[in-house]
mmCIF file of C-alpha atoms in Angstrom:
data_model
loop_
_atom_site.group_PDB
_atom_site.id
_atom_site.type_symbol
_atom_site.label_atom_id
_atom_site.label_comp_id
_atom_site.label_asym_id
_atom_site.label_seq_id
_atom_site.Cartn_x
_atom_site.Cartn_y
_atom_site.Cartn_z
ATOM 1 C CA MET A 1 20.542 -87.591 26.492
ATOM 2 C CA ARG A 2 17.957 -86.977 30.129
ATOM 3 C CA GLY A 3 20.502 -84.107 30.162
ATOM 4 C CA SER A 4 20.670 -82.781 27.270
ATOM 5 C CA LEU A 5 16.722 -82.274 26.641
ATOM 6 C CA LYS A 6 16.416 -80.682 29.486
ATOM 7 C CA TYR A 7 18.427 -77.966 28.531
ATOM 8 C CA THR A 8 17.266 -77.628 25.548
ATOM 9 C CA VAL A 9 13.879 -77.004 27.142
ATOM 10 C CA ILE A 10 15.805 -74.168 29.577
ATOM 11 C CA LEU A 11 17.275 -72.608 26.643
ATOM 12 C CA CYS A 12 13.789 -72.454 24.655
ATOM 13 C CA CYS A 13 12.597 -70.819 27.757
ATOM 14 C CA VAL A 14 14.933 -68.197 28.225
ATOM 15 C CA LEU A 15 14.430 -67.215 24.210
ATOM 16 C CA LEU A 16 10.978 -67.129 24.742
ATOM 17 C CA ALA A 17 10.871 -65.335 27.903
ATOM 18 C CA GLY A 18 12.672 -62.935 25.504
ATOM 19 C CA CYS A 19 11.041 -62.740 22.463
ATOM 20 C CA ALA A 20 8.016 -62.172 25.008
ATOM 21 C CA LYS A 21 9.773 -59.327 26.340
ATOM 22 C CA SER A 22 10.942 -57.324 23.668
ATOM 23 C CA ASN A 23 6.979 -56.971 21.952
ATOM 24 C CA LEU A 24 6.050 -55.343 25.328
ATOM 25 C CA PRO A 25 5.422 -51.500 24.160
ATOM 26 C CA THR A 26 7.653 -48.815 25.309
ATOM 27 C CA PRO A 27 5.573 -46.743 27.709
ATOM 28 C CA TRP A 28 4.992 -43.215 27.012
ATOM 29 C CA VAL A 29 6.510 -40.421 28.693
ATOM 30 C CA ASP A 30 6.305 -37.154 28.861
ATOM 31 C CA ASP A 31 9.409 -35.375 29.276
ATOM 32 C CA PHE A 32 8.750 -32.320 27.606
ATOM 33 C CA ALA A 33 11.398 -31.740 25.346
ATOM 34 C CA ASP A 34 9.873 -29.708 22.953
ATOM 35 C CA ALA A 35 8.774 -27.366 26.004
ATOM 36 C CA PRO A 36 10.504 -27.237 29.009
ATOM 37 C CA TRP A 37 9.005 -24.605 30.130
ATOM 38 C CA ALA A 38 5.623 -26.841 30.801
ATOM 39 C CA ALA A 39 6.869 -28.245 33.256
ATOM 40 C CA ASP A 40 9.756 -25.765 35.065
ATOM 41 C CA LEU A 41 7.723 -22.884 35.885
ATOM 42 C CA THR A 42 10.593 -20.850 37.105
ATOM 43 C CA LYS A 43 11.841 -21.163 32.791
ATOM 44 C CA LYS A 44 10.188 -17.941 30.488
ATOM 45 C CA VAL A 45 7.327 -19.037 28.368
ATOM 46 C CA PRO A 46 7.722 -18.280 24.270
ATOM 47 C CA ILE A 47 5.229 -16.588 22.651
ATOM 48 C CA LEU A 48 4.376 -19.344 20.372
ATOM 49 C CA PHE A 49 1.720 -18.457 17.033
ATOM 50 C CA ASN A 50 -0.198 -21.662 15.844
ATOM 51 C CA MET A 51 1.218 -22.779 12.710
ATOM 52 C CA GLY A 52 -2.361 -23.418 11.024
ATOM 53 C CA GLY A 53 -2.330 -22.738 7.575
ATOM 54 C CA THR A 54 -3.500 -20.377 4.862
ATOM 55 C CA SER A 55 -6.444 -19.578 2.995
ATOM 56 C CA PHE A 56 -7.471 -17.340 0.484
ATOM 57 C CA GLY A 57 -10.973 -15.316 -0.478
ATOM 58 C CA THR A 58 -10.213 -12.039 -1.672
ATOM 59 C CA LYS A 59 -9.226 -10.806 -4.942
ATOM 60 C CA ALA A 60 -6.860 -7.982 -3.744
ATOM 61 C CA ALA A 61 -2.706 -6.597 -3.375
ATOM 62 C CA VAL A 62 -2.174 -8.913 -1.425
ATOM 63 C CA GLU A 63 -2.996 -12.187 -1.392
ATOM 64 C CA SER A 64 -0.608 -14.511 -0.282
ATOM 65 C CA ILE A 65 0.869 -13.382 3.564
ATOM 66 C CA GLU A 66 4.472 -15.256 2.039
ATOM 67 C CA ASP A 67 7.386 -12.685 3.292
ATOM 68 C CA VAL A 68 4.522 -10.057 4.365
ATOM 69 C CA GLN A 69 5.393 -7.687 7.275
ATOM 70 C CA PHE A 70 2.761 -6.862 9.872
ATOM 71 C CA GLY A 71 2.384 -4.518 13.683
ATOM 72 C CA VAL A 72 1.471 -6.804 16.460
ATOM 73 C CA LEU A 73 0.104 -5.427 20.102
ATOM 74 C CA ALA A 74 -0.485 -7.811 22.235
ATOM 75 C CA VAL A 75 -2.475 -5.926 25.713
ATOM 76 C CA ASP A 76 -4.210 -7.465 29.210
ATOM 77 C CA VAL A 77 -7.428 -7.088 28.030
ATOM 78 C CA GLY A 78 -8.413 -7.344 32.067
ATOM 79 C CA GLU A 79 -10.582 -4.693 33.184
ATOM 80 C CA THR A 80 -7.721 -4.514 35.393
ATOM 81 C CA ALA A 81 -5.170 -4.074 33.514
ATOM 82 C CA ARG A 82 -6.992 -1.329 30.518
ATOM 83 C CA ALA A 83 -8.034 1.033 33.608
ATOM 84 C CA GLY A 84 -3.919 1.429 33.943
ATOM 85 C CA TRP A 85 -2.418 1.296 30.000
ATOM 86 C CA ALA A 86 -1.919 4.525 30.391
ATOM 87 C CA ASP A 87 0.592 3.268 33.133
ATOM 88 C CA ASN A 88 3.045 1.654 30.457
ATOM 89 C CA ASN A 89 3.885 -1.606 33.057
ATOM 90 C CA ASP A 90 5.369 -4.254 31.155
ATOM 91 C CA TRP A 91 2.512 -7.059 32.914
ATOM 92 C CA GLN A 92 -0.380 -5.340 30.773
ATOM 93 C CA ILE A 93 1.877 -3.754 28.362
ATOM 94 C CA LEU A 94 3.182 -7.070 26.363
ATOM 95 C CA LEU A 95 4.282 -5.592 22.851
ATOM 96 C CA ARG A 96 3.757 -2.117 21.297
ATOM 97 C CA GLY A 97 4.428 -2.521 17.484
ATOM 98 C CA LYS A 98 6.235 -4.948 17.121
ATOM 99 C CA ALA A 99 6.799 -6.108 14.277
ATOM 100 C CA ALA A 100 6.523 -10.175 12.988
ATOM 101 C CA TYR A 101 7.313 -12.240 9.975
ATOM 102 C CA ALA A 102 5.267 -14.209 7.364
ATOM 103 C CA HIS A 103 6.653 -17.464 6.352
ATOM 104 C CA SER A 104 5.123 -20.332 4.219
ATOM 105 C CA GLY A 105 2.090 -19.209 6.481
ATOM 106 C CA GLN A 106 4.025 -19.400 9.929
ATOM 107 C CA ALA A 107 5.075 -16.257 11.689
ATOM 108 C CA SER A 108 8.062 -15.433 13.802
ATOM 109 C CA PHE A 109 8.991 -12.126 15.410
ATOM 110 C CA ILE A 110 11.831 -9.941 13.656
ATOM 111 C CA GLU A 111 13.693 -6.634 14.837
ATOM 112 C CA ARG A 112 15.499 -4.164 12.861
ATOM 113 C CA SER A 113 19.742 -5.127 12.675
ATOM 114 C CA GLY A 114 20.903 -2.188 10.608
ATOM 115 C CA ALA A 115 19.691 -2.627 7.200
ATOM 116 C CA ASP A 116 18.475 -5.477 7.722
ATOM 117 C CA VAL A 117 15.670 -7.452 10.317
ATOM 118 C CA VAL A 118 17.299 -10.391 12.181
ATOM 119 C CA PRO A 119 14.352 -12.675 14.086
ATOM 120 C CA VAL A 120 13.950 -11.906 17.849
ATOM 121 C CA ASN A 121 11.416 -13.924 20.304
ATOM 122 C CA TYR A 122 9.226 -12.538 23.295
ATOM 123 C CA TYR A 123 7.715 -13.803 25.908
ATOM 124 C CA TYR A 124 5.277 -13.553 29.200
ATOM 125 C CA PRO A 125 5.756 -12.191 32.075
ATOM 126 C CA LEU A 126 6.062 -15.266 34.573
ATOM 127 C CA GLU A 127 3.355 -15.118 36.908
ATOM 128 C CA THR A 128 3.085 -12.798 39.775
ATOM 129 C CA TYR A 129 1.110 -13.587 42.573
ATOM 130 C CA ALA A 130 -1.293 -11.595 45.011
ATOM 131 C CA ASP A 131 0.713 -10.583 48.672
ATOM 132 C CA ASN A 132 -0.257 -13.041 51.727
ATOM 133 C CA ASP A 133 -1.721 -15.012 48.811
ATOM 134 C CA ASP A 134 -1.285 -18.280 46.656
ATOM 135 C CA SER A 135 -3.574 -17.163 44.151
ATOM 136 C CA VAL A 136 -2.200 -16.111 40.817
ATOM 137 C CA GLU A 137 -2.151 -12.657 39.564
ATOM 138 C CA ASP A 138 -4.987 -13.136 35.666
ATOM 139 C CA ARG A 139 -2.940 -11.470 32.515
ATOM 140 C CA ARG A 140 -5.418 -11.591 29.800
ATOM 141 C CA TYR A 141 -3.263 -10.791 26.966
ATOM 142 C CA ALA A 142 -5.363 -10.630 23.410
ATOM 143 C CA PHE A 143 -3.359 -10.313 20.011
ATOM 144 C CA PHE A 144 -3.859 -7.335 17.228
ATOM 145 C CA GLY A 145 -1.836 -7.858 13.863
ATOM 146 C CA TYR A 146 -2.134 -5.160 11.548
ATOM 147 C CA ARG A 147 -0.732 -4.000 8.350
ATOM 148 C CA THR A 148 -0.878 0.243 7.275
ATOM 149 C CA SER A 149 2.068 0.039 4.856
ATOM 150 C CA ASP A 150 4.356 -0.766 1.699
ATOM 151 C CA ALA A 151 7.196 0.522 3.318
ATOM 152 C CA ARG A 152 8.990 -2.806 4.934
ATOM 153 C CA LEU A 153 10.869 -2.936 9.234
ATOM 154 C CA GLN A 154 14.402 -2.570 7.198
ATOM 155 C CA ASP A 155 13.567 0.633 5.358
ATOM 156 C CA ASP A 156 11.433 2.463 7.847
ATOM 157 C CA GLU A 157 11.920 1.550 11.586
ATOM 158 C CA THR A 158 8.622 3.588 12.439
ATOM 159 C CA VAL A 159 6.341 1.789 10.108
ATOM 160 C CA PHE A 160 4.697 -0.030 12.428
ATOM 161 C CA ASP A 161 4.678 2.637 15.714
ATOM 162 C CA LEU A 162 0.970 3.014 17.275
ATOM 163 C CA ASP A 163 -0.359 6.508 18.325
ATOM 164 C CA PHE A 164 -1.970 5.883 22.293
ATOM 165 C CA ASP A 165 -3.804 8.274 23.821
ATOM 166 C CA GLY A 166 -4.933 5.873 27.415
ATOM 167 C CA THR A 167 -7.237 4.448 26.163
ATOM 168 C CA HIS A 168 -6.660 3.417 21.809
ATOM 169 C CA PHE A 169 -4.050 2.516 19.790
ATOM 170 C CA THR A 170 -4.692 3.841 16.903
ATOM 171 C CA LYS A 171 -2.538 4.364 13.255
ATOM 172 C CA THR A 172 -3.420 7.146 10.265
ATOM 173 C CA VAL A 173 -3.151 5.546 7.377
ATOM 174 C CA GLN A 174 -2.639 6.786 3.793
ATOM 175 C CA ILE A 175 -5.201 5.465 1.339
ATOM 176 C CA ASP A 176 -4.641 5.003 -2.188
ATOM 177 C CA THR A 177 -2.288 1.864 -3.201
ATOM 178 C CA THR A 178 -2.252 0.424 0.159
ATOM 179 C CA ASP A 179 -3.558 -3.122 0.943
ATOM 180 C CA ILE A 180 -4.918 -2.384 4.742
ATOM 181 C CA LEU A 181 -4.917 -5.940 6.651
ATOM 182 C CA TRP A 182 -6.336 -6.407 10.259
ATOM 183 C CA ALA A 183 -6.241 -9.414 12.382
ATOM 184 C CA SER A 184 -7.241 -10.454 15.916
ATOM 185 C CA ALA A 185 -6.861 -13.239 18.193
ATOM 186 C CA TYR A 186 -8.552 -14.154 21.654
ATOM 187 C CA CYS A 187 -7.692 -16.650 24.012
ATOM 188 C CA ASP A 188 -9.973 -20.212 23.222
ATOM 189 C CA THR A 189 -10.876 -22.356 26.264
ATOM 190 C CA LEU A 190 -8.959 -25.332 27.168
ATOM 191 C CA TYR A 191 -11.053 -28.300 28.809
ATOM 192 C CA ASN A 192 -9.199 -31.784 30.750
ATOM 193 C CA SER A 193 -11.105 -34.829 30.636
ATOM 194 C CA GLU A 194 -12.932 -34.403 33.669
ATOM 195 C CA SER A 195 -14.364 -31.512 31.564
ATOM 196 C CA THR A 196 -12.474 -28.244 33.842
ATOM 197 C CA ALA A 197 -12.655 -25.215 31.913
ATOM 198 C CA TRP A 198 -9.875 -22.982 31.179
ATOM 199 C CA THR A 199 -10.073 -19.498 29.587
ATOM 200 C CA LEU A 200 -8.292 -16.952 30.309
ATOM 201 C CA GLY A 201 -5.819 -14.509 28.728
ATOM 202 C CA PHE A 202 -2.976 -16.073 26.772
ATOM 203 C CA ASN A 203 -0.422 -15.862 29.279
ATOM 204 C CA SER A 204 2.726 -18.445 30.915
ATOM 205 C CA ASP A 205 -0.305 -20.425 32.580
ATOM 206 C CA PHE A 206 -2.364 -20.668 29.559
ATOM 207 C CA SER A 207 0.261 -22.133 27.822
ATOM 208 C CA ARG A 208 2.003 -24.035 29.644
ATOM 209 C CA THR A 209 -1.694 -26.441 30.654
ATOM 210 C CA ALA A 210 -2.425 -26.293 26.847
ATOM 211 C CA ARG A 211 1.360 -28.204 26.911
ATOM 212 C CA LYS A 212 -0.253 -30.118 29.389
ATOM 213 C CA TRP A 213 -3.565 -31.244 28.455
ATOM 214 C CA TYR A 214 -2.944 -31.207 24.932
ATOM 215 C CA PRO A 215 0.360 -33.024 24.254
ATOM 216 C CA SER A 216 -0.032 -33.858 21.063
ATOM 217 C CA ALA A 217 -2.086 -30.307 19.824
ATOM 218 C CA TRP A 218 -1.291 -27.593 21.988
ATOM 219 C CA MET A 219 -0.329 -25.402 19.299
ATOM 220 C CA SER A 220 -3.708 -24.998 17.739
ATOM 221 C CA TYR A 221 -4.344 -22.822 20.953
ATOM 222 C CA MET A 222 -1.921 -20.322 19.945
ATOM 223 C CA PRO A 223 -2.633 -17.275 19.375
ATOM 224 C CA THR A 224 -3.827 -17.504 15.336
ATOM 225 C CA LEU A 225 -4.100 -13.953 13.413
ATOM 226 C CA ARG A 226 -6.699 -14.121 11.231
ATOM 227 C CA PHE A 227 -5.748 -10.979 8.989
ATOM 228 C CA ASN A 228 -8.420 -9.222 7.198
ATOM 229 C CA HIS A 229 -9.137 -6.979 4.036
ATOM 230 C CA LEU A 230 -9.727 -3.325 6.250
ATOM 231 C CA THR A 231 -10.480 -2.149 2.520
ATOM 232 C CA ALA A 232 -12.824 -1.872 -0.601
ATOM 233 C CA ALA A 233 -10.530 -2.697 -3.989
ATOM 234 C CA LEU A 234 -11.379 -0.941 -7.291
ATOM 235 C CA HIS A 235 -9.514 -1.992 -10.537
ATOM 236 C CA PHE A 236 -10.313 -0.322 -14.008
ATOM 237 C CA LYS A 237 -10.030 -2.223 -17.087
ATOM 238 C CA LEU A 238 -10.369 -0.662 -20.718
ATOM 239 C CA TYR A 239 -12.040 -2.304 -22.986
ATOM 240 C CA ALA A 240 -12.330 -1.727 -27.036
ATOM 241 C CA ALA A 241 -16.261 -2.345 -27.881
ATOM 242 C CA ASP A 242 -14.781 -5.138 -30.491
ATOM 243 C CA ALA A 243 -12.725 -6.248 -32.881
ATOM 244 C CA GLU A 244 -12.970 -3.708 -35.072
ATOM 245 C CA ALA A 245 -12.975 -0.112 -32.607
ATOM 246 C CA GLU A 246 -9.351 -1.693 -31.424
ATOM 247 C CA ALA A 247 -7.699 -2.442 -35.165
ATOM 248 C CA SER A 248 -9.113 1.111 -35.206
ATOM 249 C CA PHE A 249 -7.006 2.319 -32.186
ATOM 250 C CA VAL A 250 -3.717 1.937 -34.383
ATOM 251 C CA ASN A 251 -2.393 2.867 -37.938
ATOM 252 C CA ALA A 252 -1.079 1.053 -40.590
ATOM 253 C CA GLY A 253 2.139 1.747 -39.145
ATOM 254 C CA GLY A 254 1.500 0.229 -35.579
ATOM 255 C CA ASP A 255 1.664 3.429 -34.008
ATOM 256 C CA THR A 256 -1.174 3.684 -30.679
ATOM 257 C CA LEU A 257 -4.168 6.140 -32.049
ATOM 258 C CA VAL A 258 -6.549 6.077 -29.417
ATOM 259 C CA THR A 259 -5.205 5.419 -25.084
ATOM 260 C CA VAL A 260 -6.478 6.274 -22.131
ATOM 261 C CA SER A 261 -4.382 8.420 -19.552
ATOM 262 C CA ASN A 262 -4.456 10.302 -15.742
ATOM 263 C CA LEU A 263 -7.388 7.811 -14.164
ATOM 264 C CA GLN A 264 -9.042 9.470 -11.544
ATOM 265 C CA VAL A 265 -11.537 8.987 -7.993
ATOM 266 C CA SER A 266 -12.699 11.997 -6.541
ATOM 267 C CA SER A 267 -13.945 12.712 -2.933
ATOM 268 C CA LEU A 268 -12.748 9.779 -1.294
ATOM 269 C CA PRO A 269 -10.703 10.331 1.473
ATOM 270 C CA THR A 270 -6.953 10.027 1.449
ATOM 271 C CA GLN A 271 -6.489 9.032 4.875
ATOM 272 C CA ALA A 272 -8.020 7.464 7.526
ATOM 273 C CA THR A 273 -7.050 6.322 11.154
ATOM 274 C CA LEU A 274 -7.166 2.699 12.657
ATOM 275 C CA ASP A 275 -8.012 1.615 15.570
ATOM 276 C CA VAL A 276 -5.982 -1.351 16.429
ATOM 277 C CA LEU A 277 -7.851 -2.875 19.033
ATOM 278 C CA THR A 278 -11.080 -3.153 16.772
ATOM 279 C CA GLY A 279 -10.180 -2.523 13.871
ATOM 280 C CA THR A 280 -12.338 -0.214 12.768
ATOM 281 C CA LEU A 281 -11.151 2.494 9.755
ATOM 282 C CA THR A 282 -12.092 5.547 10.057
ATOM 283 C CA PRO A 283 -11.891 8.589 7.453
ATOM 284 C CA VAL A 284 -10.005 11.208 8.915
ATOM 285 C CA GLU A 285 -12.451 14.647 8.473
ATOM 286 C CA GLY A 286 -11.390 17.279 5.363
ATOM 287 C CA SER A 287 -9.511 14.407 4.111
ATOM 288 C CA ALA A 288 -11.104 13.894 1.084
ATOM 289 C CA ASP A 289 -9.571 14.242 -2.065
ATOM 290 C CA THR A 290 -9.251 13.143 -5.926
ATOM 291 C CA LEU A 291 -6.716 9.665 -6.148
ATOM 292 C CA SER A 292 -4.604 9.494 -9.438
ATOM 293 C CA ILE A 293 -3.836 6.174 -10.369
ATOM 294 C CA ASN A 294 -0.172 6.087 -12.069
ATOM 295 C CA GLY A 295 -1.388 4.082 -15.052
ATOM 296 C CA GLY A 296 0.398 6.112 -17.732
ATOM 297 C CA SER A 297 -1.259 6.062 -20.952
ATOM 298 C CA VAL A 298 -3.433 2.882 -22.161
ATOM 299 C CA MET A 299 -4.966 1.920 -25.598
ATOM 300 C CA PRO A 300 -8.616 -0.239 -24.474
ATOM 301 C CA THR A 301 -8.675 -3.430 -26.342
ATOM 302 C CA VAL A 302 -11.304 -5.691 -26.769
ATOM 303 C CA ALA A 303 -9.973 -8.764 -23.492
ATOM 304 C CA GLY A 304 -9.479 -5.740 -21.830
ATOM 305 C CA VAL A 305 -6.710 -3.954 -20.036
ATOM 306 C CA GLU A 306 -6.053 -3.493 -16.538
ATOM 307 C CA TYR A 307 -5.585 0.715 -16.071
ATOM 308 C CA GLY A 308 -2.477 1.121 -13.036
ATOM 309 C CA HIS A 309 -2.997 -1.340 -10.164
ATOM 310 C CA GLY A 310 -6.032 -0.057 -9.129
ATOM 311 C CA LEU A 311 -6.503 1.603 -5.463
ATOM 312 C CA PHE A 312 -8.032 0.717 -1.697
ATOM 313 C CA ILE A 313 -10.867 2.614 -0.429
ATOM 314 C CA VAL A 314 -12.393 3.599 2.642
ATOM 315 C CA PRO A 315 -15.672 1.327 2.177
ATOM 316 C CA THR A 316 -18.183 3.746 1.807
ATOM 317 C CA THR A 317 -22.549 3.860 -0.024
ATOM 318 C CA ASP A 318 -21.531 6.958 -1.096
ATOM 319 C CA ASP A 319 -21.508 7.326 -4.625
ATOM 320 C CA ILE A 320 -17.530 7.076 -6.715
ATOM 321 C CA TYR A 321 -16.460 9.499 -9.271
ATOM 322 C CA VAL A 322 -14.645 8.367 -11.848
ATOM 323 C CA SER A 323 -12.498 10.766 -14.626
ATOM 324 C CA PHE A 324 -10.289 9.674 -17.200
ATOM 325 C CA THR A 325 -9.179 11.790 -20.381
ATOM 326 C CA LEU A 326 -9.682 10.142 -23.803
ATOM 327 C CA ASN A 327 -6.431 11.018 -26.683
ATOM 328 C CA THR A 328 -6.690 10.956 -30.173
ATOM 329 C CA PRO A 329 -5.180 11.812 -33.572
ATOM 330 C CA VAL A 330 -7.086 15.060 -33.046
ATOM 331 C CA GLY A 331 -7.182 16.145 -29.458
ATOM 332 C CA SER A 332 -7.699 14.880 -25.735
ATOM 333 C CA PHE A 333 -10.482 14.872 -24.221
ATOM 334 C CA THR A 334 -11.670 14.557 -20.917
ATOM 335 C CA PRO A 335 -15.440 15.336 -19.365
ATOM 336 C CA ALA A 336 -16.352 18.335 -17.638
ATOM 337 C CA GLU A 337 -17.982 16.193 -15.045
ATOM 338 C CA PRO A 338 -16.854 12.957 -13.149
ATOM 339 C CA TYR A 339 -18.631 9.801 -13.902
ATOM 340 C CA LYS A 340 -21.032 9.078 -11.190
ATOM 341 C CA VAL A 341 -20.866 5.278 -10.515
ATOM 342 C CA SER A 342 -23.662 3.981 -7.816
ATOM 343 C CA LEU A 343 -24.277 0.908 -6.014
ATOM 344 C CA THR A 344 -26.347 -0.726 -3.858
ATOM 345 C CA GLY A 345 -25.310 -0.984 -0.606
ATOM 346 C CA GLY A 346 -22.164 0.886 -1.396
ATOM 347 C CA PHE A 347 -18.619 -0.587 -1.802
ATOM 348 C CA ILE A 348 -17.621 -3.635 1.292
ATOM 349 C CA ALA A 349 -14.584 -4.099 2.707
ATOM 350 C CA GLY A 350 -12.918 -7.101 1.388
ATOM 351 C CA LYS A 351 -14.563 -7.014 -1.761
ATOM 352 C CA SER A 352 -12.948 -6.337 -5.355
ATOM 353 C CA TYR A 353 -15.168 -3.474 -7.754
ATOM 354 C CA THR A 354 -14.000 -3.636 -12.067
ATOM 355 C CA PHE A 355 -14.684 -0.065 -13.581
ATOM 356 C CA ARG A 356 -14.895 -1.556 -16.742
ATOM 357 C CA ILE A 357 -14.295 1.448 -19.483
ATOM 358 C CA VAL A 358 -16.108 1.506 -23.170
ATOM 359 C CA VAL A 359 -14.791 2.523 -25.944
ATOM 360 C CA LYS A 360 -16.407 2.172 -29.080
ATOM 361 C CA SER A 361 -13.825 3.673 -32.146
ATOM 362 C CA LEU A 362 -12.187 5.912 -33.256
ATOM 363 C CA GLU A 363 -14.285 7.903 -35.524
ATOM 364 C CA SER A 364 -17.558 7.608 -33.118
ATOM 365 C CA VAL A 365 -16.080 7.506 -29.525
ATOM 366 C CA VAL A 366 -19.255 6.889 -27.253
ATOM 367 C CA ILE A 367 -17.623 5.980 -23.445
ATOM 368 C CA ASN A 368 -19.850 3.843 -21.056
ATOM 369 C CA VAL A 369 -18.256 3.288 -17.662
ATOM 370 C CA GLU A 370 -20.091 0.117 -15.332
ATOM 371 C CA LEU A 371 -19.223 -1.581 -12.658
ATOM 372 C CA GLN A 372 -18.956 -4.611 -13.096
ATOM 373 C CA PRO A 373 -17.849 -6.263 -8.637
ATOM 374 C CA TRP A 374 -15.980 -9.362 -8.700
ATOM 375 C CA GLU A 375 -18.848 -12.282 -8.991
ATOM 376 C CA PRO A 376 -17.646 -13.914 -5.869
ATOM 377 C CA ALA A 377 -17.976 -10.654 -4.090
ATOM 378 C CA ASP A 378 -21.484 -11.023 -2.658
ATOM 379 C CA ASN A 379 -21.260 -14.423 -1.926
ATOM 380 C CA LEU A 380 -18.361 -14.232 0.188
ATOM 381 C CA SER A 381 -19.035 -16.022 4.027
ATOM 382 C CA GLU A 382 -17.090 -14.245 6.480
ATOM 383 C CA GLU A 383 -14.755 -17.268 6.521
ATOM 384 C CA GLU A 384 -13.733 -16.769 2.889
ATOM 385 C CA ALA A 385 -13.625 -12.911 3.263
ATOM 386 C CA LEU A 386 -10.133 -13.897 5.033
ATOM 387 C CA ILE A 387 -6.738 -13.030 3.442
ATOM 388 C CA ALA A 388 -5.063 -15.265 5.322
ATOM 389 C CA ASN A 389 -5.238 -17.848 8.237
ATOM 390 C CA LEU A 390 -1.334 -16.737 9.969
ATOM 391 C CA GLY A 391 0.428 -18.629 12.916
#
């Protein structure tokens, strides 16, 4: 009996010891499986964008960044590098007019392949060291995104090409129906647990440091492109003054008697130059002309109907001049002088404005052109004026 009790006690101790061991937490070991380049200095570091979400604050043509292509420029913005940009060294200009693709709020690089586009990876140059010195030669990359055309890379391989004069990267932009977008991403500051600061610029060393110091949140320190509208949006809506007026625009057989056509806005720049480093949109001198909206012939209604899809113009404090043709059973009429519309404060980038063209009746045609800014436009904060936070 004593022998059996002894063995039973020993067995219980063994079982208890086994249970206690299995409940011990397994120590976490960072194997850098998600970023092997962070621990291996011989591996190239990929250029990755912050996989953030999107937010929208303006009512314009591009309301979603989904499936939008855009150009990306990445330049070493350190003062020493700036002086040598004209040499076009690879370590000074990382990307020049390359296209990227947005999908579900995330961005990846692409390149043209035949009649299609395919994803492609780009990498930061590996660190170099000064002669007879162990210090890293700093490369301070900043990123700039731009969309200046509705064309896509698979249709036009030059759509993201830039002009470079040794100091500025520019793009000539057609001003009409294209929503022009721009973004920039400069490096944030990293702090470790000892409050040591690290902020030079996006580069291999910065990405490695972010991954080591913030293993669960390092992606938030990768470049984030925050796209803004650079133009002001103009929309045109046609209204019948009331239900009686609208009813008079159609005869008993259902034929339309009153329509508006040939809507134009005059004395506006039709070309502008985008400085990709600053996001500045400058009208091309001598390009002022009349911008026409392709809307056909449209009958005004009480509810209002938009004519065409609007225009995007260079922000201006000048007056806007609108003209159109009113078609009736007794003839078509175009005002001798365009309707002049003034707006206190001018037309501001990232805001949308609606012109109301009101037709009183078939018998007594009185046309008023009113301007109603999209209501939130005057109250948008800088954050709300963004089209998207893109990563």
